[in-house]
Short mmCIF file of C-alpha atoms in Angstrom, two decimals:
data_model
loop_
_atom_site.label_atom_id
_atom_site.label_comp_id
_atom_site.label_asym_id
_atom_site.label_seq_id
_atom_site.Cartn_x
_atom_site.Cartn_y
_atom_site.Cartn_z
CA UNK P 1432 0.00 0.00 0.00
CA UNK P 1433 1.43 3.35 -1.04
CA UNK P 1434 1.77 6.03 1.62
CA UNK P 1435 0.16 9.37 0.85
CA UNK P 1436 2.94 11.64 2.06
CA UNK P 1437 4.69 13.44 -0.78
CA UNK P 1438 8.39 14.22 -0.97
CA UNK P 1439 10.23 16.25 -3.56
CA UNK P 1440 13.84 15.42 -4.41
CA UNK P 1441 15.59 18.14 -6.42
CA UNK P 1442 18.46 16.78 -8.49
CA UNK P 1443 18.98 13.28 -9.91
CA UNK P 1444 22.70 12.95 -9.39
CA UNK P 1445 24.19 10.34 -7.12
CA UNK P 1446 22.69 11.77 -3.92
CA UNK P 1447 19.28 12.56 -5.37
CA UNK P 1448 18.98 9.20 -7.12
CA UNK P 1449 19.88 7.38 -3.89
CA UNK P 1450 17.45 9.46 -1.85
CA UNK P 1451 14.59 8.94 -4.31
CA UNK P 1452 15.17 5.18 -4.32
CA UNK P 1453 15.26 4.90 -0.53
CA UNK P 1454 11.99 6.84 -0.21
CA UNK P 1455 10.19 5.11 -3.08
CA UNK P 1456 11.06 1.58 -2.03
CA UNK P 1457 9.37 2.33 1.29
CA UNK P 1458 6.19 3.38 -0.49
CA UNK P 1459 6.56 7.15 -0.42
CA UNK P 1460 5.40 9.09 -3.45
CA UNK P 1461 8.47 10.92 -4.76
CA UNK P 1462 8.60 13.84 -7.16
CA UNK P 1463 12.10 13.65 -8.62
CA UNK P 1464 13.00 16.91 -10.35
CA UNK P 1465 15.98 17.02 -12.71
CA UNK P 1466 16.67 20.00 -14.96
CA UNK P 1467 18.55 18.02 -17.61
CA UNK P 1468 17.94 17.82 -20.56
CA UNK P 1469 15.82 20.98 -20.41
CA UNK P 1470 18.88 22.79 -19.11
CA UNK P 1471 22.32 21.18 -19.30
CA UNK P 1472 25.34 21.89 -17.12
CA UNK P 1473 28.89 22.73 -18.24
CA UNK P 1474 30.08 19.21 -17.34
CA UNK P 1475 27.26 16.74 -18.05
CA UNK P 1476 27.01 15.13 -21.48
CA UNK P 1477 23.76 13.14 -21.13
CA UNK P 1478 20.33 13.34 -19.55
CA UNK P 1479 20.85 10.15 -17.53
CA UNK P 1480 20.69 10.16 -13.75
CA UNK P 1481 23.79 9.70 -11.56
CA UNK P 1482 26.11 10.65 -14.42
CA UNK P 1483 29.75 10.53 -13.40
CA UNK P 1484 31.28 13.72 -14.76
CA UNK P 1485 34.80 13.39 -13.34
CA UNK P 1486 36.49 10.06 -12.62
CA UNK P 1487 34.78 6.69 -13.12
CA UNK P 1488 36.23 5.36 -9.87
CA UNK P 1489 34.45 4.93 -6.54
CA UNK P 1490 37.91 4.40 -5.04
CA UNK P 1491 39.08 1.62 -2.72
CA UNK P 1492 36.86 -1.32 -1.83
CA UNK P 1493 38.93 -2.40 1.18
CA UNK P 1494 37.14 -1.98 4.51
CA UNK P 1495 40.47 -0.95 6.05
CA UNK P 1496 40.13 2.20 3.90
CA UNK P 1497 37.53 4.78 4.98
CA UNK P 1498 35.74 4.99 1.63
CA UNK P 1499 35.80 1.20 1.29
CA UNK P 1500 34.17 0.87 4.70
CA UNK P 1501 31.63 3.54 3.77
CA UNK P 1502 30.66 1.49 0.72
CA UNK P 1503 30.18 -1.59 2.89
CA UNK P 1504 27.98 0.42 5.27
CA UNK P 1505 25.90 1.49 2.27
CA UNK P 1506 25.63 -2.04 0.92
CA UNK P 1507 24.12 -3.13 4.24
CA UNK P 1508 21.56 -0.34 3.84
CA UNK P 1509 20.63 -1.46 0.30
CA UNK P 1510 22.22 1.43 -1.58
CA UNK P 1511 21.02 1.74 -5.18
CA UNK P 1512 24.29 3.40 -6.20
CA UNK P 1513 26.35 0.52 -4.83
CA UNK P 1514 23.99 -2.08 -6.34
CA UNK P 1515 24.47 -0.65 -9.81
CA UNK P 1516 28.12 0.15 -9.21
CA UNK P 1517 28.85 -3.47 -8.36
CA UNK P 1518 26.85 -4.69 -11.37
CA UNK P 1519 28.74 -2.37 -13.74
CA UNK P 1520 32.21 -2.90 -12.27
CA UNK P 1521 35.36 -2.62 -14.38
CA UNK P 1522 38.83 -4.02 -13.60
CA UNK P 1523 40.61 -1.51 -11.35
CA UNK P 1524 42.77 -3.41 -8.89
CA UNK P 1525 41.42 -2.97 -5.36
CA UNK P 1526 39.20 -0.06 -6.42
CA UNK P 1527 35.58 -0.04 -7.57
CA UNK P 1528 35.55 1.55 -11.03
CA UNK P 1529 32.49 1.43 -13.27
CA UNK P 1530 31.45 1.78 -16.87
CA UNK P 1531 30.14 5.30 -16.46
CA UNK P 1532 27.58 5.12 -19.28
CA UNK P 1533 26.16 1.71 -18.38
CA UNK P 1534 26.09 2.68 -14.70
CA UNK P 1535 24.09 5.88 -15.17
CA UNK P 1536 21.75 4.17 -17.65
CA UNK P 1537 21.07 1.42 -15.10
CA UNK P 1538 20.33 3.90 -12.30
CA UNK P 1539 18.01 5.84 -14.61
CA UNK P 1540 16.15 2.71 -15.71
CA UNK P 1541 15.67 1.58 -12.12
CA UNK P 1542 14.18 4.87 -10.97
CA UNK P 1543 12.01 5.16 -14.08
CA UNK P 1544 10.61 1.70 -13.37
CA UNK P 1545 9.44 2.56 -9.84
CA UNK P 1546 5.73 3.41 -9.68
CA UNK P 1547 6.25 5.60 -6.61
CA UNK P 1548 8.52 8.03 -8.51
CA UNK P 1549 7.26 10.79 -10.78
CA UNK P 1550 10.06 12.34 -12.84
CA UNK P 1551 9.81 16.02 -13.78
CA UNK P 1552 12.35 17.69 -16.06
CA UNK P 1553 12.57 21.38 -15.28
CA UNK P 1554 14.86 23.86 -13.58
CA UNK P 1555 13.88 24.69 -10.02
CA UNK P 1556 14.65 28.32 -9.22
CA UNK P 1557 12.91 28.77 -5.85
CA UNK P 1558 11.26 26.73 -3.11
CA UNK P 1559 7.69 27.69 -3.90
CA UNK P 1560 5.89 25.62 -1.24
CA UNK P 1561 6.40 23.70 1.99
CA UNK P 1562 6.39 20.26 0.40
CA UNK P 1563 8.98 18.14 2.26
CA UNK P 1564 12.07 18.45 0.09
CA UNK P 1565 15.57 17.03 -0.23
CA UNK P 1566 17.85 19.39 -2.14
CA UNK P 1567 20.50 17.36 -3.95
CA UNK P 1568 21.30 19.68 -6.83
CA UNK P 1569 24.95 18.83 -6.51
CA UNK P 1570 28.09 20.73 -7.38
CA UNK P 1571 26.57 21.99 -10.63
CA UNK P 1572 23.56 23.73 -9.09
CA UNK P 1573 22.15 26.23 -11.58
CA UNK P 1574 23.02 29.90 -11.22
CA UNK P 1575 19.39 30.84 -10.50
CA UNK P 1576 18.87 28.26 -7.75
CA UNK P 1577 22.32 28.87 -6.30
CA UNK P 1578 21.54 32.57 -6.04
CA UNK P 1579 18.18 31.81 -4.42
CA UNK P 1580 19.75 29.45 -1.88
CA UNK P 1581 22.38 32.06 -1.03
CA UNK P 1582 19.65 34.55 -0.20
CA UNK P 1583 17.43 31.97 1.53
CA UNK P 1584 20.27 30.76 3.76
CA UNK P 1585 22.06 34.07 4.13
CA UNK P 1586 25.25 32.88 2.44
CA UNK P 1587 27.04 34.71 -0.34
CA UNK P 1588 29.79 32.28 -1.40
CA UNK P 1589 28.62 28.81 -2.35
CA UNK P 1590 31.33 27.52 -4.65
CA UNK P 1591 34.72 26.05 -5.37
CA UNK P 1592 36.13 24.56 -8.57
CA UNK P 1593 36.68 20.98 -9.77
CA UNK P 1594 38.59 19.79 -12.82
CA UNK P 1595 37.92 16.76 -15.02
CA UNK P 1596 40.55 14.42 -16.48
CA UNK P 1597 40.86 13.70 -20.22
CA UNK P 1598 39.76 10.38 -21.75
CA UNK P 1599 41.62 8.70 -24.64
CA UNK P 1600 40.99 5.83 -27.04
CA UNK P 1601 42.93 2.64 -26.37
CA UNK P 1602 43.54 2.11 -30.08
CA UNK P 1603 46.21 4.79 -30.30
CA UNK P 1604 48.26 3.58 -27.32
CA UNK P 1605 51.69 2.22 -28.21
CA UNK P 1606 52.11 -0.99 -26.21
CA UNK P 1607 55.70 -1.28 -27.31
CA UNK P 1608 56.22 1.38 -24.61
CA UNK P 1609 53.11 1.22 -22.41
CA UNK P 1610 52.42 -1.86 -20.30
CA UNK P 1611 49.58 -3.27 -18.19
CA UNK P 1612 50.09 -3.52 -14.44
CA UNK P 1613 48.25 -2.63 -11.23
CA UNK P 1614 50.23 -0.95 -8.48
CA UNK P 1615 51.79 -3.73 -6.38
CA UNK P 1616 49.95 -6.20 -8.69
CA UNK P 1617 46.64 -5.71 -6.88
CA UNK P 1618 43.47 -7.11 -8.47
CA UNK P 1619 44.50 -9.32 -11.34
CA UNK P 1620 47.69 -7.29 -11.66
CA UNK P 1621 46.82 -6.03 -15.15
CA UNK P 1622 44.09 -3.47 -14.51
CA UNK P 1623 45.91 -0.25 -15.49
CA UNK P 1624 47.85 0.89 -18.53
CA UNK P 1625 51.16 2.49 -17.54
CA UNK P 1626 53.25 4.93 -19.52
CA UNK P 1627 56.82 5.08 -18.12
CA UNK P 1628 59.03 8.18 -18.20
CA UNK P 1629 62.75 8.69 -17.88
CA UNK P 1630 63.99 11.66 -15.85
CA UNK P 1631 64.59 13.68 -19.04
CA UNK P 1632 61.10 12.85 -20.38
CA UNK P 1633 59.50 13.82 -17.08
CA UNK P 1634 61.45 17.09 -16.93
CA UNK P 1635 60.31 18.07 -20.43
CA UNK P 1636 56.76 17.05 -19.57
CA UNK P 1637 56.81 19.08 -16.35
CA UNK P 1638 58.18 22.16 -18.10
CA UNK P 1639 55.50 21.90 -20.80
CA UNK P 1640 52.74 21.82 -18.18
CA UNK P 1641 54.14 24.83 -16.32
CA UNK P 1642 54.42 26.82 -19.57
CA UNK P 1643 50.97 25.86 -20.89
CA UNK P 1644 48.06 28.27 -21.00
CA UNK P 1645 44.98 27.76 -18.85
CA UNK P 1646 41.44 28.23 -20.09
CA UNK P 1647 39.95 31.42 -18.60
CA UNK P 1648 37.30 31.20 -15.88
CA UNK P 1649 34.49 33.54 -16.79
CA UNK P 1650 32.89 34.11 -13.40
CA UNK P 1651 35.59 34.62 -10.78
CA UNK P 1652 39.18 35.78 -10.67
CA UNK P 1653 39.72 34.01 -7.34
CA UNK P 1654 39.51 30.36 -8.39
CA UNK P 1655 39.20 28.17 -5.28
CA UNK P 1656 40.07 24.55 -6.03
CA UNK P 1657 39.32 21.44 -4.00
CA UNK P 1658 42.51 19.72 -2.85
CA UNK P 1659 41.15 16.25 -3.68
CA UNK P 1660 40.54 17.10 -7.35
CA UNK P 1661 43.42 19.47 -8.03
CA UNK P 1662 44.35 20.32 -11.62
CA UNK P 1663 47.66 18.79 -12.68
CA UNK P 1664 49.00 22.22 -13.62
CA UNK P 1665 48.33 23.43 -10.06
CA UNK P 1666 50.27 20.45 -8.72
CA UNK P 1667 53.15 21.28 -11.08
CA UNK P 1668 53.27 24.87 -9.82
CA UNK P 1669 53.78 23.56 -6.28
CA UNK P 1670 57.12 22.08 -7.23
CA UNK P 1671 58.88 19.77 -9.67
CA UNK P 1672 58.49 16.73 -7.40
CA UNK P 1673 54.85 17.22 -6.40
CA UNK P 1674 53.52 15.05 -9.23
CA UNK P 1675 56.13 12.38 -8.47
CA UNK P 1676 54.52 11.90 -5.07
CA UNK P 1677 51.04 12.13 -6.60
CA UNK P 1678 49.62 10.80 -9.90
CA UNK P 1679 53.04 10.07 -11.46
CA UNK P 1680 54.36 8.06 -8.51
CA UNK P 1681 56.36 5.08 -9.93
CA UNK P 1682 56.42 2.95 -6.76
CA UNK P 1683 54.94 -0.52 -7.32
CA UNK P 1684 54.76 -0.03 -11.10
CA UNK P 1685 57.98 -1.65 -12.30
CA UNK P 1686 58.33 -2.25 -16.04
CA UNK P 1687 58.16 -5.79 -17.47
CA UNK P 1688 61.97 -5.98 -17.32
CA UNK P 1689 61.84 -5.28 -13.57
CA UNK P 1690 63.27 -1.76 -13.72
CA UNK P 1691 61.50 1.17 -12.07
CA UNK P 1692 60.72 4.21 -14.25
CA UNK P 1693 61.44 7.72 -13.00
CA UNK P 1694 57.72 8.56 -13.35
CA UNK P 1695 54.58 6.75 -14.55
CA UNK P 1696 51.37 8.07 -16.05
CA UNK P 1697 48.52 5.63 -15.33
CA UNK P 1698 45.39 5.11 -17.43
CA UNK P 1699 42.26 3.48 -15.99
CA UNK P 1700 39.58 1.68 -17.99
CA UNK P 1701 36.53 3.92 -18.51
CA UNK P 1702 33.98 1.68 -20.27
CA UNK P 1703 33.04 -1.99 -20.28
CA UNK P 1704 34.29 -2.50 -23.83
CA UNK P 1705 37.76 -1.46 -22.74
CA UNK P 1706 38.01 0.99 -25.62
CA UNK P 1707 38.30 4.15 -23.49
CA UNK P 1708 40.75 5.02 -20.71
CA UNK P 1709 41.05 8.09 -18.50
CA UNK P 1710 44.33 9.62 -17.33
CA UNK P 1711 44.42 8.98 -13.59
CA UNK P 1712 44.89 12.15 -11.55
CA UNK P 1713 45.15 14.36 -14.64
CA UNK P 1714 42.33 16.77 -13.93
CA UNK P 1715 43.10 19.95 -15.86
CA UNK P 1716 41.86 23.34 -17.04
CA UNK P 1717 44.53 23.80 -19.71
CA UNK P 1718 43.46 24.96 -23.16
CA UNK P 1719 42.63 22.03 -25.40
CA UNK P 1720 45.49 22.66 -27.84
CA UNK P 1721 47.99 22.54 -24.98
CA UNK P 1722 46.29 19.45 -23.53
CA UNK P 1723 46.69 17.57 -26.80
CA UNK P 1724 50.35 18.56 -27.17
CA UNK P 1725 51.19 17.64 -23.55
CA UNK P 1726 49.28 14.34 -23.52
CA UNK P 1727 51.02 13.28 -26.72
CA UNK P 1728 54.37 13.98 -25.03
CA UNK P 1729 53.65 11.03 -22.72
CA UNK P 1730 55.62 7.96 -23.87
CA UNK P 1731 53.19 5.52 -25.47
CA UNK P 1732 50.55 8.19 -26.15
CA UNK P 1733 52.27 9.97 -29.05
CA UNK P 1734 49.46 9.12 -31.47
CA UNK P 1735 46.58 8.67 -29.06
CA UNK P 1736 43.11 10.01 -29.86
CA UNK P 1737 41.67 12.27 -27.14
CA UNK P 1738 37.93 11.64 -27.02
CA UNK P 1739 37.19 14.05 -24.14
CA UNK P 1740 39.36 16.92 -23.00
CA UNK P 1741 39.72 17.97 -19.40
CA UNK P 1742 37.66 20.95 -18.24
CA UNK P 1743 37.07 22.84 -15.02
CA UNK P 1744 33.63 23.62 -13.65
CA UNK P 1745 32.19 25.42 -10.67
CA UNK P 1746 30.99 23.40 -7.69
CA UNK P 1747 28.40 24.69 -5.26
CA UNK P 1748 28.37 23.90 -1.55
CA UNK P 1749 26.89 25.38 1.61
CA UNK P 1750 28.69 26.67 4.67
CA UNK P 1751 26.98 23.69 6.22
CA UNK P 1752 27.75 24.02 9.95
CA UNK P 1753 25.68 27.20 9.98
CA UNK P 1754 22.61 25.80 8.24
CA UNK P 1755 22.48 21.97 8.50
CA UNK P 1756 22.39 19.66 11.51
CA UNK P 1757 23.96 16.20 11.69
CA UNK P 1758 20.81 14.68 10.20
CA UNK P 1759 21.30 16.69 6.95
CA UNK P 1760 18.24 18.70 7.99
CA UNK P 1761 17.91 22.45 7.52
CA UNK P 1762 18.09 24.31 10.83
CA UNK P 1763 15.57 26.89 9.71
CA UNK P 1764 13.03 24.68 7.90
CA UNK P 1765 12.59 21.18 9.41
CA UNK P 1766 10.88 19.83 6.28
CA UNK P 1767 13.96 20.65 4.21
CA UNK P 1768 17.00 18.35 3.94
CA UNK P 1769 20.19 18.63 1.91
CA UNK P 1770 22.30 15.85 0.39
CA UNK P 1771 25.27 15.41 -1.90
CA UNK P 1772 28.15 17.77 -2.51
CA UNK P 1773 26.01 20.83 -1.91
CA UNK P 1774 25.75 19.65 1.71
CA UNK P 1775 29.52 19.72 2.18
CA UNK P 1776 30.54 16.13 1.56
CA UNK P 1777 33.03 15.45 -1.23
CA UNK P 1778 33.21 12.49 -3.57
CA UNK P 1779 30.89 10.12 -5.40
CA UNK P 1780 30.44 7.60 -2.60
CA UNK P 1781 30.14 10.28 0.07
CA UNK P 1782 27.45 12.06 -1.95
CA UNK P 1783 25.40 8.92 -2.41
CA UNK P 1784 25.80 8.09 1.29
CA UNK P 1785 24.49 11.50 2.31
CA UNK P 1786 21.48 11.00 0.03
CA UNK P 1787 20.79 7.67 1.68
CA UNK P 1788 21.08 9.07 5.21
CA UNK P 1789 19.06 12.20 4.39
CA UNK P 1790 16.27 10.03 2.97
CA UNK P 1791 16.16 7.83 6.06
CA UNK P 1792 15.92 10.93 8.24
CA UNK P 1793 13.25 12.44 5.99
CA UNK P 1794 11.19 9.29 6.62
CA UNK P 1795 11.68 9.69 10.37
CA UNK P 1796 10.55 13.32 10.08
CA UNK P 1797 7.46 12.42 8.04
CA UNK P 1798 6.48 9.72 10.51
CA UNK P 1799 7.01 12.04 13.52
CA UNK P 1800 9.79 9.83 14.87
CA UNK P 1801 13.12 10.95 16.35
CA UNK P 1802 15.72 11.59 13.68
CA UNK P 1803 18.40 8.95 13.34
CA UNK P 1804 21.55 9.62 15.30
CA UNK P 1805 24.09 7.44 13.55
CA UNK P 1806 27.21 6.84 15.61
CA UNK P 1807 30.35 8.78 14.68
CA UNK P 1808 32.12 5.40 14.98
CA UNK P 1809 30.72 4.78 11.49
CA UNK P 1810 32.09 6.55 8.45
CA UNK P 1811 28.61 7.69 7.44
CA UNK P 1812 27.89 9.07 10.89
CA UNK P 1813 31.28 10.75 11.16
CA UNK P 1814 30.71 12.56 7.84
CA UNK P 1815 27.33 13.83 9.06
CA UNK P 1816 28.91 14.96 12.29
CA UNK P 1817 31.67 16.81 10.41
CA UNK P 1818 29.37 18.90 8.23
CA UNK P 1819 27.35 19.92 11.28
CA UNK P 1820 30.16 20.71 13.71
CA UNK P 1821 33.18 21.89 11.70
CA UNK P 1822 34.43 25.44 12.12
CA UNK P 1823 32.25 27.43 9.70
CA UNK P 1824 34.93 30.07 9.21
CA UNK P 1825 37.20 27.51 7.53
CA UNK P 1826 34.68 24.94 6.31
CA UNK P 1827 35.57 23.01 3.16
CA UNK P 1828 34.05 19.83 1.67
CA UNK P 1829 35.87 16.69 2.81
CA UNK P 1830 36.20 13.11 1.61
CA UNK P 1831 35.49 10.20 3.95
CA UNK P 1832 38.51 9.53 6.15
CA UNK P 1833 39.31 7.77 9.40
CA UNK P 1834 40.40 11.06 10.95
CA UNK P 1835 36.72 11.95 11.33
CA UNK P 1836 35.77 8.69 13.04
CA UNK P 1837 35.45 8.63 16.83
CA UNK P 1838 37.31 6.05 18.95
CA UNK P 1839 39.92 5.34 16.30
CA UNK P 1840 42.01 2.23 16.62
CA UNK P 1841 45.24 1.16 14.91
CA UNK P 1842 43.47 -2.08 14.06
CA UNK P 1843 41.39 -0.93 11.07
CA UNK P 1844 39.55 -4.23 10.83
CA UNK P 1845 38.40 -3.80 14.43
CA UNK P 1846 37.18 -0.30 13.59
CA UNK P 1847 35.41 -1.65 10.51
CA UNK P 1848 33.66 -4.42 12.43
CA UNK P 1849 32.51 -1.93 15.05
CA UNK P 1850 31.19 0.39 12.37
CA UNK P 1851 29.29 -2.34 10.55
CA UNK P 1852 27.74 -3.49 13.83
CA UNK P 1853 26.36 0.05 14.31
CA UNK P 1854 24.89 -0.06 10.79
CA UNK P 1855 23.25 -3.42 11.47
CA UNK P 1856 21.69 -1.99 14.63
CA UNK P 1857 20.45 1.01 12.66
CA UNK P 1858 18.94 -1.33 10.08
CA UNK P 1859 17.07 -3.22 12.75
CA UNK P 1860 15.68 0.01 14.21
CA UNK P 1861 14.21 1.22 10.91
CA UNK P 1862 13.05 -2.12 9.44
#
């Protein structure tokens, strides 16, 4: 029997899709509002839900890693995003990487098939009524709605910038130079394509990046970038060795002859057919002509076809500690919840997790029950606690990490087991 309460979810990205699913599967009538394709964003290329516009990786799957544990917490709570992520998995060592097109198509099809969800394609510019609402408009919130939220919440700056890595065709890769290997042979040991550099090749590559011209940003002179998605040219400006300790780190990537390169550029599979690969850690805002020239300086990629260039786009987020509590609920309007990167979490998995948790708390609100108080010994609970209690003067979005978790222990498996026990208890309380 369908429940009569209505909920609006604004935005069908990872967080909004997860929230809509969690509400609909419990019988709530959901109005899912997505502005694409009526109005596209600078980064999306399709009208599908949960489109991955940056990397195609959900990062580590190990429960001794914070994001890996977060994924396991979500699996226990029947996450749609993790269901479809697991079904559309690509080889990526110990990480969960997905075929981005098949993944978003699967999420879209699932939500379209649910009778409790009504999909509306239009741009929301204001909150016109008091209908219980989850705002999950994501980092690419439209200018009009971003401006409205700034006024509604009394906040003037709701942005930072993210960059996207280029994608190339596998056909043009020279495997006389490039070789397949996962770092430390994780997974099946062959999940990444590696392009080795000598010291001279790296030096020329570095100098070309530093000398290249960046694409202009039309809205702001002060471009604030998120540390976890930093453009490669910004890394280069921080010093000649910065990239060697970041995306070009050669450790664990020895060549077939056993020798270690001075630097290595890694490529990760981007689609199920294995025809497309993205340059790992090579987010960039360089002009496309410079991107092509620099990418084709990489040994093994001299004749590669670039099928998508890197770009930079504005991300929107709230100064959350001032306006959201640890339940992802608005402090000034109890029927309003936020989820996804706009709420101050960072990353694909973190965004989906916030959508899941916000939806569960929306249900508690609608049923006049106490909101869920998930333990900060869980990764999900620690993220919620962070966005509600961080210093608002210096607040920045943050990825899941064990530094946020209470009662940390050197034994990560012990921490993980404790966290998953909390999630199981939560599941019993809401089932």
